[in-house]
Structures are given as C-alpha cells and as structure tokens.
Short mmCIF file of C-alpha atoms in Angstrom, two decimals:
data_model
loop_
_atom_site.label_atom_id
_atom_site.label_comp_id
_atom_site.label_asym_id
_atom_site.label_seq_id
_atom_site.Cartn_x
_atom_site.Cartn_y
_atom_site.Cartn_z
CA MET G 1162 37.03 -22.12 200.06
CA ALA G 1163 36.56 -25.84 200.81
CA ARG G 1164 33.74 -26.03 198.25
CA ILE G 1165 35.92 -24.41 195.57
CA ARG G 1166 38.83 -26.70 196.47
CA SER G 1167 36.70 -29.85 196.07
CA THR G 1168 35.36 -28.58 192.73
CA LEU G 1169 38.91 -27.92 191.54
CA GLU G 1170 40.09 -31.34 192.74
CA GLU G 1171 37.31 -33.09 190.81
CA ALA G 1172 38.05 -31.08 187.65
CA GLN G 1173 41.82 -31.64 187.71
CA THR G 1174 43.08 -34.12 185.16
CA VAL G 1175 45.54 -36.89 186.03
CA GLU G 1176 48.18 -34.94 184.09
CA GLN G 1177 48.09 -32.34 186.88
CA ALA G 1178 49.20 -34.78 189.59
CA GLY G 1179 51.79 -32.37 190.95
CA PHE G 1180 49.06 -29.90 191.84
CA ARG G 1181 46.66 -32.37 193.46
CA ARG G 1182 46.48 -33.45 197.07
CA ASN G 1183 47.77 -37.00 197.74
CA PHE G 1184 49.33 -37.31 194.26
CA SER G 1185 52.99 -37.36 193.25
CA ASN G 1186 55.13 -36.10 190.38
CA LEU G 1187 57.03 -39.39 190.30
CA ASP G 1188 54.78 -40.85 187.59
CA HIS G 1189 55.56 -37.87 185.33
CA ILE G 1190 59.30 -38.27 185.87
CA ALA G 1191 59.12 -42.04 185.31
CA THR G 1192 57.16 -41.47 182.09
CA CYS G 1193 59.81 -39.06 180.78
CA ARG G 1194 62.61 -41.47 181.67
CA ARG G 1195 60.78 -44.40 180.04
CA LEU G 1196 60.17 -42.36 176.87
CA ILE G 1197 63.86 -41.46 176.67
CA GLU G 1198 64.87 -45.09 177.28
CA ALA G 1199 62.48 -46.44 174.61
CA SER G 1200 63.54 -43.81 172.06
CA ARG G 1201 67.20 -44.80 172.50
CA GLU G 1202 66.39 -48.50 172.32
CA HIS G 1203 64.33 -48.18 169.12
CA ARG G 1204 66.34 -45.24 167.67
CA LEU G 1205 63.25 -43.03 167.47
CA PRO G 1206 63.27 -39.21 167.38
CA VAL G 1207 62.04 -37.49 170.54
CA MET G 1208 61.65 -33.81 171.37
CA MET G 1209 60.41 -32.62 174.76
CA ASN G 1210 59.14 -29.12 175.45
CA PHE G 1211 59.34 -27.90 179.03
CA ILE G 1212 57.08 -24.85 179.20
CA ASP G 1213 57.24 -22.37 182.06
CA TYR G 1214 54.82 -19.47 182.51
CA LYS G 1215 55.78 -16.12 183.99
CA LYS G 1216 53.95 -15.74 187.30
CA ALA G 1217 51.17 -18.01 186.06
CA PHE G 1218 48.91 -17.83 189.09
CA ASP G 1219 49.49 -14.13 189.76
CA SER G 1220 48.70 -13.11 186.18
CA VAL G 1221 45.48 -15.04 185.49
CA GLU G 1222 42.34 -12.94 185.39
CA LEU G 1223 39.65 -14.33 187.70
CA VAL G 1224 36.94 -14.41 184.99
CA LYS G 1225 39.25 -16.27 182.62
CA ALA G 1226 40.14 -18.75 185.37
CA TRP G 1227 36.45 -19.57 185.89
CA GLU G 1228 35.97 -19.99 182.12
CA ALA G 1229 38.94 -22.37 182.06
CA LEU G 1230 37.43 -24.40 184.90
CA GLU G 1231 34.23 -24.80 182.89
CA LYS G 1232 36.20 -26.06 179.86
CA GLN G 1233 38.42 -28.64 181.60
CA GLU G 1234 37.42 -31.39 179.18
CA ARG G 1235 38.91 -29.52 176.19
CA ALA G 1236 41.83 -31.26 174.42
CA SER G 1237 45.31 -29.79 174.83
CA GLU G 1238 46.59 -27.41 172.16
CA MET G 1239 49.89 -27.39 170.28
CA LEU G 1240 52.70 -25.10 171.43
CA LEU G 1241 51.82 -22.10 169.27
CA ARG G 1242 48.13 -22.29 170.16
CA LEU G 1243 49.10 -22.67 173.80
CA ASP G 1244 51.03 -19.40 173.75
CA GLU G 1245 48.31 -17.64 171.75
CA GLU G 1246 45.46 -18.81 173.96
CA GLY G 1247 47.43 -18.20 177.14
CA SER G 1248 48.01 -14.60 176.16
CA HIS G 1249 44.23 -14.03 176.05
CA CYS G 1250 43.99 -14.68 179.79
CA GLY G 1251 47.17 -12.98 180.88
CA LEU G 1252 49.61 -15.91 180.67
CA THR G 1253 52.99 -15.33 179.09
CA ILE G 1254 55.48 -18.08 178.33
CA ASN G 1255 58.72 -17.47 180.20
CA THR G 1256 61.17 -18.04 177.32
CA SER G 1257 64.22 -17.92 179.59
CA LYS G 1258 62.95 -21.01 181.48
CA THR G 1259 61.14 -22.77 178.61
CA LYS G 1260 63.46 -25.30 177.00
CA VAL G 1261 63.49 -27.95 174.28
CA MET G 1262 65.39 -31.20 174.73
CA ARG G 1263 65.86 -33.55 171.77
CA ASN G 1264 67.69 -36.80 171.14
CA GLN G 1265 70.21 -37.49 168.36
CA PHE G 1266 67.53 -39.10 166.15
CA SER G 1267 65.24 -36.05 166.01
CA GLY G 1268 67.20 -34.11 163.39
CA ASP G 1269 67.16 -30.33 163.18
CA THR G 1270 63.41 -29.72 163.31
CA ARG G 1271 62.89 -26.02 164.05
CA VAL G 1272 61.20 -25.00 167.30
CA SER G 1273 60.81 -21.28 167.97
CA LEU G 1274 62.16 -21.11 171.51
CA LYS G 1275 65.28 -19.59 173.00
CA GLY G 1276 66.73 -22.70 174.50
CA ASP G 1277 67.81 -26.10 173.18
CA VAL G 1278 69.33 -28.01 176.09
CA ASP G 1279 71.05 -31.36 176.60
CA GLU G 1280 69.61 -31.78 180.09
CA TYR G 1281 66.81 -30.25 182.12
CA VAL G 1282 65.69 -30.33 185.75
CA TYR G 1283 62.00 -31.26 185.51
CA LEU G 1284 59.97 -31.61 188.72
CA ASP G 1285 63.26 -31.62 190.68
CA SER G 1286 64.70 -34.50 188.64
CA GLN G 1287 67.46 -34.00 186.07
CA LEU G 1288 66.59 -35.53 182.69
CA ASN G 1289 68.89 -35.99 179.70
CA MET G 1290 68.56 -37.77 176.37
CA ARG G 1291 71.54 -40.03 177.16
CA ASP G 1292 69.38 -41.75 179.80
CA ASP G 1293 72.30 -41.29 182.21
CA LEU G 1294 71.55 -40.87 185.92
CA THR G 1295 75.14 -40.00 186.94
CA GLU G 1296 74.61 -36.22 186.85
CA GLU G 1297 71.30 -36.56 188.71
CA LEU G 1298 72.96 -38.60 191.47
CA VAL G 1299 75.81 -36.07 191.79
CA ARG G 1300 73.30 -33.19 191.92
CA ARG G 1301 71.25 -34.89 194.64
CA ARG G 1302 74.33 -35.82 196.66
CA LYS G 1303 75.48 -32.17 196.59
CA ALA G 1304 72.01 -31.02 197.64
CA GLY G 1305 72.01 -33.53 200.51
CA TRP G 1306 75.40 -32.38 201.78
CA ALA G 1307 74.35 -28.73 201.46
CA ALA G 1308 71.24 -29.45 203.55
CA PHE G 1309 73.30 -31.36 206.12
CA ASN G 1310 75.92 -28.60 206.36
CA SER G 1311 73.22 -25.97 206.84
CA ILE G 1312 72.13 -27.69 210.09
CA ARG G 1313 75.47 -29.22 211.10
CA SER G 1314 75.94 -26.84 214.04
CA VAL G 1315 72.59 -27.92 215.50
CA LEU G 1316 73.48 -31.60 215.17
CA GLU G 1317 76.93 -31.23 216.75
CA ASP G 1318 75.66 -29.66 219.98
#
C-alpha cells in the first residue's frame, strides 16, 4: 500500500491539494476569493461550476482507476466532456449538489445544471459573488458555538 500511495502522491497535480498529504485547501479558497474580488473590481463576467460526484470513490472501477493514473498528464475537459467521460468509468455527476455561481456581469449564459446559486460552501468556506464575508463569519461563529455547546458539560465539571 505504501508503494501505491507514493506513486499516487507523485502523480497528483497541485490542483488536488485537498487530497494530498501536507497540503491545504486554503490556496483554492483564496484563489476563488481573489477571482471574485478581481471580477468585481474590473466588472468582468465570472461563472464558477462546483461539481460533485455521487459516491466518486465507491463507484470507480479498478481498471478505469489504473488507466486514469497512467493518463494524469492529460488536460482537463470541459463540463460536458467531464460528465461524458466520467460516465465511462462509473462516475455520475450529483446534480443536486453541483451548482453554478455567477456574478452580475456574466449575463444569462445557459448552463445545463439544476442549480444556480448566490452563495456556495466550497471546501468548508462560504463563497458569494458579492465578495462579502459577513455570512461566512456568522456561519463559522454558529459552528463554533455548536461545537462548544456539544462539550459544555465536560468543560463545566
């Protein structure tokens, strides 16, 4: 298993930081926030797709997984190709969790998904096109109090 793990680690791209040992998702979140900030500043259209797969790791066929490992250097596909190619190896896009977020400059460009949203929790950080952190701070404060209250009885003894 250690040999496979080291092979996988070497083959993982930097875009997969959240799935790599000693790497963080913070760069991905910062990139999204910076993109939103720059698009507002320069009044540029931005659309973000947040794609979720149904049981991704449970549904991948082993042979297809090995083939994918051998083709790590391949460029990423567009959304339709992604769904099409994913279906060949048992991956299905979870349309109830896959969302599109767009800013006011992007117009009404059609995207065939079941969810346009104004905000989205990505890698445990709430993003919105208003570049407003208020809702994220409220969400985290509530989560902190919920965690504290769940162990309050232990702390009071």
